[in-house]
Each structure stands twice: as structure tokens, then as C-alpha cells.
Tab-separated table of C-alpha atoms in Angstrom:
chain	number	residue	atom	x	y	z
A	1	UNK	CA	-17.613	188.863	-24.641
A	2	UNK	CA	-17.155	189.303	-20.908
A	3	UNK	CA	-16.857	185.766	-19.125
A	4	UNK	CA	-20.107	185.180	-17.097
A	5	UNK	CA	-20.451	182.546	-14.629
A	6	UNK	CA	-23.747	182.036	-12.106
A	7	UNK	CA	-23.243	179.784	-9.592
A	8	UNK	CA	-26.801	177.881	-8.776
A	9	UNK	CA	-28.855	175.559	-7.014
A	10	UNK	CA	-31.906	174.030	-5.605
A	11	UNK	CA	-30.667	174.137	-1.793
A	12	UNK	CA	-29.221	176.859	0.616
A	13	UNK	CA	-26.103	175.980	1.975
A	14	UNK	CA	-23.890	174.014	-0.930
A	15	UNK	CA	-20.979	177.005	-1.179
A	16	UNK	CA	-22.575	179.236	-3.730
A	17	UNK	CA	-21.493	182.303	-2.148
A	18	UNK	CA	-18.534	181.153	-1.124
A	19	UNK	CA	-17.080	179.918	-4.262
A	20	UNK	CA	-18.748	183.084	-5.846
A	21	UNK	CA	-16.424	185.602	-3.704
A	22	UNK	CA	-13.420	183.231	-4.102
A	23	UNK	CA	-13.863	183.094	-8.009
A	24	UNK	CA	-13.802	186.956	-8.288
A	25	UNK	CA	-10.809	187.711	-6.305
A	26	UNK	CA	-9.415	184.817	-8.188
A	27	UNK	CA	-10.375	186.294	-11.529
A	28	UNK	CA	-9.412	189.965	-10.183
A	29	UNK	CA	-5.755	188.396	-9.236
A	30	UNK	CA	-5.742	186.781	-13.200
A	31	UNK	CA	-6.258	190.543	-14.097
A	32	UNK	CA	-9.506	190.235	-15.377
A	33	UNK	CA	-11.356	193.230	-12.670
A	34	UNK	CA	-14.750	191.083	-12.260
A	35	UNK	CA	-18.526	192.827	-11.547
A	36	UNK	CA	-19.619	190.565	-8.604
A	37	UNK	CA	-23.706	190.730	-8.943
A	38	UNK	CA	-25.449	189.303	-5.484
A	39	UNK	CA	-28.999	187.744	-6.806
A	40	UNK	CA	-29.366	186.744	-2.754
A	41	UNK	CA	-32.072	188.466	-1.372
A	42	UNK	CA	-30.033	188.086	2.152
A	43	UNK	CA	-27.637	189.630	0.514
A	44	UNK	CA	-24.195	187.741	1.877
A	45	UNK	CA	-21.745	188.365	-0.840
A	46	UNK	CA	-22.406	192.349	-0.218
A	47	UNK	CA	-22.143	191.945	3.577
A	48	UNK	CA	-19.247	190.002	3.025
A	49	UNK	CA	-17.352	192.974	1.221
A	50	UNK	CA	-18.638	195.073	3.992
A	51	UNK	CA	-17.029	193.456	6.674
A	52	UNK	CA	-13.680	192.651	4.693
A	53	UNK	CA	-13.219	196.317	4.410
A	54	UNK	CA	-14.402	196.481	0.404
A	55	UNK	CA	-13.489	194.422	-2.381
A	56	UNK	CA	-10.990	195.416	-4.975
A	57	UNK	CA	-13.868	194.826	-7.215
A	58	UNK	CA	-17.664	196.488	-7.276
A	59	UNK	CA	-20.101	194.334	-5.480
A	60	UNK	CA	-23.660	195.338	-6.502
A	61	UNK	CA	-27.019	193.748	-4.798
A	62	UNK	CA	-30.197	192.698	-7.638
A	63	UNK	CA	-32.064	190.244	-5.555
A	64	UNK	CA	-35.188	190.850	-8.523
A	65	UNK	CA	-36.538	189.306	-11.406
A	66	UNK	CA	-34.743	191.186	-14.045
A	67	UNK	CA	-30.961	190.917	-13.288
A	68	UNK	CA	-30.411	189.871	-17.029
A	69	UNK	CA	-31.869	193.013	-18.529
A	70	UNK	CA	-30.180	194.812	-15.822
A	71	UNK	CA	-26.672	193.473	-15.408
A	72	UNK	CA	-25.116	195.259	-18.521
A	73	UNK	CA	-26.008	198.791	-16.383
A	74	UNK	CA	-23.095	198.119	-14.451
A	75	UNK	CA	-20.853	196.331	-16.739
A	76	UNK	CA	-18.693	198.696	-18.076
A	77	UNK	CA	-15.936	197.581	-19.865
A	78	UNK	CA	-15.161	195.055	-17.115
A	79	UNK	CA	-14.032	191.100	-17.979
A	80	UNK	CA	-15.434	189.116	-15.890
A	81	UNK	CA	-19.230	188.435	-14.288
A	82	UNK	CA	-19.860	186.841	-11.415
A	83	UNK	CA	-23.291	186.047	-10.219
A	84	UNK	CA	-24.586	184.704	-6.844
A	85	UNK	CA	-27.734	183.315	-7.009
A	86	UNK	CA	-30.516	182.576	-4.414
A	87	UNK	CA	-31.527	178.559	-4.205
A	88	UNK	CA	-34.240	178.053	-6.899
A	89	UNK	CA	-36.711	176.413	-4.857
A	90	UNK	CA	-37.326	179.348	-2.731
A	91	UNK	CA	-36.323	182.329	-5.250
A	92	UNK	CA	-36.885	180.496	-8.776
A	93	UNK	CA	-37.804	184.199	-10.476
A	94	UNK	CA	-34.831	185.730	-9.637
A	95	UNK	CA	-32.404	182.535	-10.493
A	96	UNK	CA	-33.994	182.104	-13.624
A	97	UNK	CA	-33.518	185.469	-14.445
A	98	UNK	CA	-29.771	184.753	-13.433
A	99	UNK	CA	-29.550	182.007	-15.906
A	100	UNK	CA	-30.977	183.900	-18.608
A	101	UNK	CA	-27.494	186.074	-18.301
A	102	UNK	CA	-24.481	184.049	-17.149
A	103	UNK	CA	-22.785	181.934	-20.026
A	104	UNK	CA	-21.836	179.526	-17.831
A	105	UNK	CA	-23.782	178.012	-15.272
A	106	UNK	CA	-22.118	176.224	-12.227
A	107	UNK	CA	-23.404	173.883	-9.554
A	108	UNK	CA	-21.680	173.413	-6.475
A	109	UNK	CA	-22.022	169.999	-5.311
A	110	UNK	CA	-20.677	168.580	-2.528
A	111	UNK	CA	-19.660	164.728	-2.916
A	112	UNK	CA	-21.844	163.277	-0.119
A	113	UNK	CA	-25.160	160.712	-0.933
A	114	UNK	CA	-27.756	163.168	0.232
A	115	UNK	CA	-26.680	166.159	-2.137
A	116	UNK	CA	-26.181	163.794	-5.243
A	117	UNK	CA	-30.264	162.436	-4.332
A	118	UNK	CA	-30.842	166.245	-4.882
A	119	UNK	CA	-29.442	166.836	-8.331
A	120	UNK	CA	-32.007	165.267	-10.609
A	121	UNK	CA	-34.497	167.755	-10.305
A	122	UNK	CA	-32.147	170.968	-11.612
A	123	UNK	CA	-31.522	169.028	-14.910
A	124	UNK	CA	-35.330	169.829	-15.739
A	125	UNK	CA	-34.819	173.559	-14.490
A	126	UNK	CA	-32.049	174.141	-16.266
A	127	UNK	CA	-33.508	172.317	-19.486
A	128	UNK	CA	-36.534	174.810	-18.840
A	129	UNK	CA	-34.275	178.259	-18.723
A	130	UNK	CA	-32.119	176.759	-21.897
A	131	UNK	CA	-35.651	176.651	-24.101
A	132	UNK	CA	-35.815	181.017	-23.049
A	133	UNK	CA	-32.478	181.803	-24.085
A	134	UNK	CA	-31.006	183.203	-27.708
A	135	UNK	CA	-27.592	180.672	-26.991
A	136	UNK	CA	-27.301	177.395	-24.898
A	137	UNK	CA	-25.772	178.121	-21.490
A	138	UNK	CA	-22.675	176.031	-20.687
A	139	UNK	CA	-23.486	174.055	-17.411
A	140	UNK	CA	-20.645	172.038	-15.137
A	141	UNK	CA	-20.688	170.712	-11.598
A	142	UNK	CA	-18.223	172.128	-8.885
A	143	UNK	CA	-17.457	169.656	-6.206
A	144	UNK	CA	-16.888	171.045	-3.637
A	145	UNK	CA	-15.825	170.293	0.105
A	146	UNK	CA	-14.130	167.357	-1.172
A	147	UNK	CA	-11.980	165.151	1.937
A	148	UNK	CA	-8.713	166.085	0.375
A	149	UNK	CA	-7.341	167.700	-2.869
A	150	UNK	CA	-7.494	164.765	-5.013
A	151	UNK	CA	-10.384	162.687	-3.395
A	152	UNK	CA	-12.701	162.977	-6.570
A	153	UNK	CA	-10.200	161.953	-8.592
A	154	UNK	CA	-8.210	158.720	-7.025
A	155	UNK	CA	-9.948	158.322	-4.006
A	156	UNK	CA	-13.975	158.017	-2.465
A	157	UNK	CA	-14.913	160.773	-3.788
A	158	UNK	CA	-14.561	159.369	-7.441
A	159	UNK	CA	-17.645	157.651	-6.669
A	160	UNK	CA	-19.726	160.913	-6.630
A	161	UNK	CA	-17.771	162.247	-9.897
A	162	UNK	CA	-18.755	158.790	-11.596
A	163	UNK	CA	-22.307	159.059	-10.492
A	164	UNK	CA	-22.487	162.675	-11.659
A	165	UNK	CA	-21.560	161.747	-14.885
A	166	UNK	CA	-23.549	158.881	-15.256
A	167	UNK	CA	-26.457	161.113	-14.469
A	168	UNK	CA	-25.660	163.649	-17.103
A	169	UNK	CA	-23.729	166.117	-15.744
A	170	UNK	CA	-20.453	167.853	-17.072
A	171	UNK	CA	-18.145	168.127	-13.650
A	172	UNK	CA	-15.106	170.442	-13.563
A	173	UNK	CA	-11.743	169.062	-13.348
A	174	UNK	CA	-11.016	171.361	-10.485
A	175	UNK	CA	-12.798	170.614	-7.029
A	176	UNK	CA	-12.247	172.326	-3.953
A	177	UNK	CA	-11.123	170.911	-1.082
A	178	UNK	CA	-12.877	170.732	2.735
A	179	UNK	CA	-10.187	173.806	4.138
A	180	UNK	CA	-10.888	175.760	6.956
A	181	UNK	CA	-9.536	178.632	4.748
A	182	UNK	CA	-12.662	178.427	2.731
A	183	UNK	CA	-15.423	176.894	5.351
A	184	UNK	CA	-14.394	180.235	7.833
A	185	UNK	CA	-13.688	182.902	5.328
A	186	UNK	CA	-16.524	184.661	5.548
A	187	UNK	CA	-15.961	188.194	6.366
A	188	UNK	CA	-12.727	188.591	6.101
A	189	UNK	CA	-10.561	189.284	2.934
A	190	UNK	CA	-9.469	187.516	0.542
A	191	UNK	CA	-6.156	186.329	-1.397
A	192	UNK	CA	-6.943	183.233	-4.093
A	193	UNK	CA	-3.482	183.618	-5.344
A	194	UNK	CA	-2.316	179.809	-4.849
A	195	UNK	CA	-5.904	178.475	-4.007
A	196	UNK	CA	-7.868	175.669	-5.840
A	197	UNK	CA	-9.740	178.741	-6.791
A	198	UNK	CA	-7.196	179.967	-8.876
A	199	UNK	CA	-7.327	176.837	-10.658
A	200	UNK	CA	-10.624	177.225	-11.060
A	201	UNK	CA	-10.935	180.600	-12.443
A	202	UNK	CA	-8.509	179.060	-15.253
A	203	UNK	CA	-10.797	176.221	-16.428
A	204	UNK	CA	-13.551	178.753	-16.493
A	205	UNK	CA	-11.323	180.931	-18.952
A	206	UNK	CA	-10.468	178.121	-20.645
A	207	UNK	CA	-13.835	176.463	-21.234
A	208	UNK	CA	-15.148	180.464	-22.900
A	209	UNK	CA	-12.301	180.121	-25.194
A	210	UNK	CA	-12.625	176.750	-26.347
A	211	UNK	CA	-16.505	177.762	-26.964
């Protein structure tokens, strides 16, 4: 089965289609040519690829409440899914629909008091999408904008990875760092090769096959 990852969340604004456009160009560089789906209704992903030229990769726009009967149209024989999803609390038919598809669900979180106060309500979302579906999704948290490469692991930031866990949440070993080569990519092409997103992409292959 083709790896399928949806990157979700209440709020606007927490990196989703950021780490979404990262992640395929990282899976694209790991040789698995990814199918980048853009659930946003503003559509950023796809202007993204617009202004960077084109993606090595097809970038197609479903912003509607069917994406996971719909998906599979475009699929092809391709590895790799990615799906950007709009925030639930303003699009929740669409995201849903989004959850229904993607094995894996991600949540990008970034370490700081206010976003962890926001996490308690997806729990009952995502308990909600798990009762429609034929298989469990897998679910992890992404932190992301971390103060430095190892922050949520020996330094503040462990606090948020603790608190996460406490609260019932899986969270990636990988976290990506606050760079200005993420925070100001937008636009502009990318290369993952030697990025945190490379790593990432790797757990995310890793986690399928251990399932």
C-alpha cells in the first residue's frame, strides 16, 4: 500500500502546509514520486508549486468533502500520499474526509503553552473519524518550530514532549527546528536532501513498515 500521511489540525497557522511540501520533496528525494493532494480551500500548497516553477511531483487541489473516494483517481502507481488539510474548526467536512484516507495522521504542534491548551479537543475528533473508518489510522505529533535541533529532547522543549505524552499523544522522534529555511520557504523551491525533513520522511516509512 502507498504510504499516506495527512497532516491536521484545529488552528490555521501551526506548519501544516509547510511540513506538507517539505515531506514530499523529501519523500520524492527517498525515490518514492509522492501525489501531493491540497484539501485547503486557499489553496497554498498549489500556489506554492506555482511560484517555485512546478514541483517534480503532481500537485492536485480537492478542497471538498469527498477527497477519500476521490484520491485513488489520481494515484496511479505512485508511493507516496501527501495530504494538506484545512484546520477542522473552520473546514471539519473536508478534514474529516481527509482522515478517512491518509494512514497516518500527523499533528504539527509547536512546543509553546498556548498550542499545547489547544490539543485536547482533536483527541475527540480524531476518536470520532477512527469509529468511520474500515482500519485505525496511525496518529503522531510533529513538533515543530522547536528553539534548536535537540530542544524537545534535552532541553525546554522536553517539557512540551512530556506533557504531550502525558496527555495521550504519540510524538515523533523527529522535530523540526525554528530555521529561517523553513519559516521563509514559501514560494520558492525546494531541496530536503539533508533537512530534518528528510529525517522525517524516514520515521514515516518506518512507522508503515513496522505496521
Amino acid at each position: 500500500m502507498p504510504l499516506s500521511c495527512a497532516f491536521v489540525n484545529l488552528k490555521p497557522g501551526v506548519g501544516k502546509t509547510t511540513s506538507a511540501v517539505w515531506l514530499a520533496h523529501a519523500l520524492y528525494e527517498s525515490g518514492r514520486c509522492p501525489l501531493l493532494v491540497d484539501g485547503d480551500p486557499a489553496s497554498s500548497a498549489l500556489r506554492w508549486s506555482e511560484l517555485a516553477g512546478g514541483f517534480p511531483f503532481p500537485v492536485i487541489a480537492l478542497p471538498v468533502g469527498d477527497v477519500h473516494r476521490r484520491v485513488n483517481d489520481f494515484l496511479g502507481n505512485r508511493q507516496a500520499v501527501v495530504l494538506d488539510a484545512p484546520q477542522l474548526e473552520d473546514h471539519p467536512r473536508i478534514t474529516r474526509s481527509i482522515m478517512r484516507y491518509a494512514g497516518e495522521w500527523i499533528v504539527p504542534v509547536t512546543p509553546a503553552p498556548i498550542e499545547l491548551d489547544r490539543m485536547a479537543p482533536i483527541l475527540g475528533e480524531m476518536a470520532d473519524v477512527q469509529s468511520l473508518r474500515a482500519e485505525p489510522a496511525r496518529t503522531a505529533v510533529l513538533l515543530n518550530r522547536t528553539n534548536r535541533p535537540d530542544a524537545t529532547r534535552t532541553g525546554p522543549d522536553a517539557d512540551a514532549r512530556e506533557a504531550l505524552t502525558e496527555r495521550g499523544f504519540e510524538v515523533l522522534h523527529t522535530q523540526i527546528a525554528r530555521l529561517d529555511l523553513y519559516a521563509q520557504s514559501f514560494g520558492n523551491p525546494v531541496q530536503a536532501k539533508g533537512s530534518a525533513y528528510m529525517d522525517f520522511a524516514e520515521e514515516l516509512i518506518e512507522r508503515q513498515d513496522e505496521a
